[in-house]
Coordinates of C-alpha atoms in Angstrom, one line a residue:
M1 CA 5.3 -0.7 -8.2
E2 CA 5.8 -1.5 -11.9
K3 CA 2.9 -0.6 -14.2
A4 CA 2.7 -4.2 -15.5
K5 CA 2.1 -5.5 -12.0
L6 CA -0.6 -2.9 -11.3
E7 CA -2.3 -3.9 -14.6
R8 CA -2.1 -7.6 -13.6
I9 CA -3.7 -6.8 -10.2
N10 CA -6.5 -4.9 -11.9
F11 CA -7.0 -7.7 -14.5
L12 CA -7.3 -10.4 -11.8
A13 CA -9.7 -8.2 -9.9
R14 CA -11.9 -7.7 -12.9
K15 CA -11.7 -11.4 -13.8
S16 CA -12.7 -12.4 -10.3
R17 CA -15.9 -10.4 -10.5
T18 CA -17.0 -12.2 -13.7
E19 CA -15.6 -15.7 -13.2
K20 CA -13.9 -17.9 -10.7
L21 CA -10.1 -17.6 -10.5
T22 CA -7.8 -20.7 -10.5
R23 CA -5.8 -21.6 -7.5
T24 CA -2.6 -20.3 -9.2
E25 CA -4.3 -17.0 -10.1
L26 CA -5.6 -16.6 -6.5
D27 CA -2.0 -17.2 -5.2
E28 CA -0.6 -14.7 -7.7
Q29 CA -3.3 -12.1 -6.7
A30 CA -2.6 -12.5 -3.0
A31 CA 1.2 -12.1 -3.6
L32 CA 0.7 -9.0 -5.8
R33 CA -1.7 -7.4 -3.3
A34 CA 0.8 -8.1 -0.4
E35 CA 3.6 -6.5 -2.4
Y36 CA 1.4 -3.5 -3.2
I37 CA 0.3 -3.0 0.4
A38 CA 3.9 -3.2 1.6
E39 CA 4.9 -0.5 -0.8
I40 CA 2.0 1.7 0.3
R41 CA 3.0 1.3 3.9
A42 CA 6.6 2.1 3.2
S43 CA 5.7 5.2 1.3
F44 CA 3.3 6.4 4.0
G45 CA 5.9 5.7 6.7
A46 CA 8.5 7.7 4.9
E47 CA 6.1 10.6 4.5
L48 CA 5.4 10.5 8.3
E49 CA 9.1 10.6 9.1
H50 CA 9.3 13.9 7.3
T51 CA 6.2 15.4 8.9
V52 CA 6.5 18.0 11.6
I53 CA 4.0 19.7 14.0
E54 CA 4.2 23.4 14.1
R55 CA 3.0 24.8 17.4
P56 CA 1.3 28.2 17.8
D57 CA 4.5 29.7 19.2
G58 CA 6.3 28.8 16.0
T59 CA 8.3 25.8 17.3
R60 CA 8.5 22.8 15.1
E61 CA 8.4 19.2 16.5
P62 CA 8.9 16.0 14.5
L63 CA 6.3 13.3 14.9
R64 CA 7.3 10.5 17.2
K65 CA 6.2 6.9 17.3
K66 CA 3.5 6.3 19.8
K67 CA 4.4 4.0 22.7
Q68 CA 2.2 0.9 23.0

């Protein structure tokens, strides 16, 4: 995520603690947070795709998605 967007998220969070945000600012904050969370989830998912389990006998097994 761009540094300017992160700074804007932090600015809106600080402002919301001291005063009430306008409807436009609330919408912007929600959109920025959703974008940030989507990037975090994508990054974490990519990391899990490259994670392997090493068994005591030395075999390596990639993680698989859990069946629901």
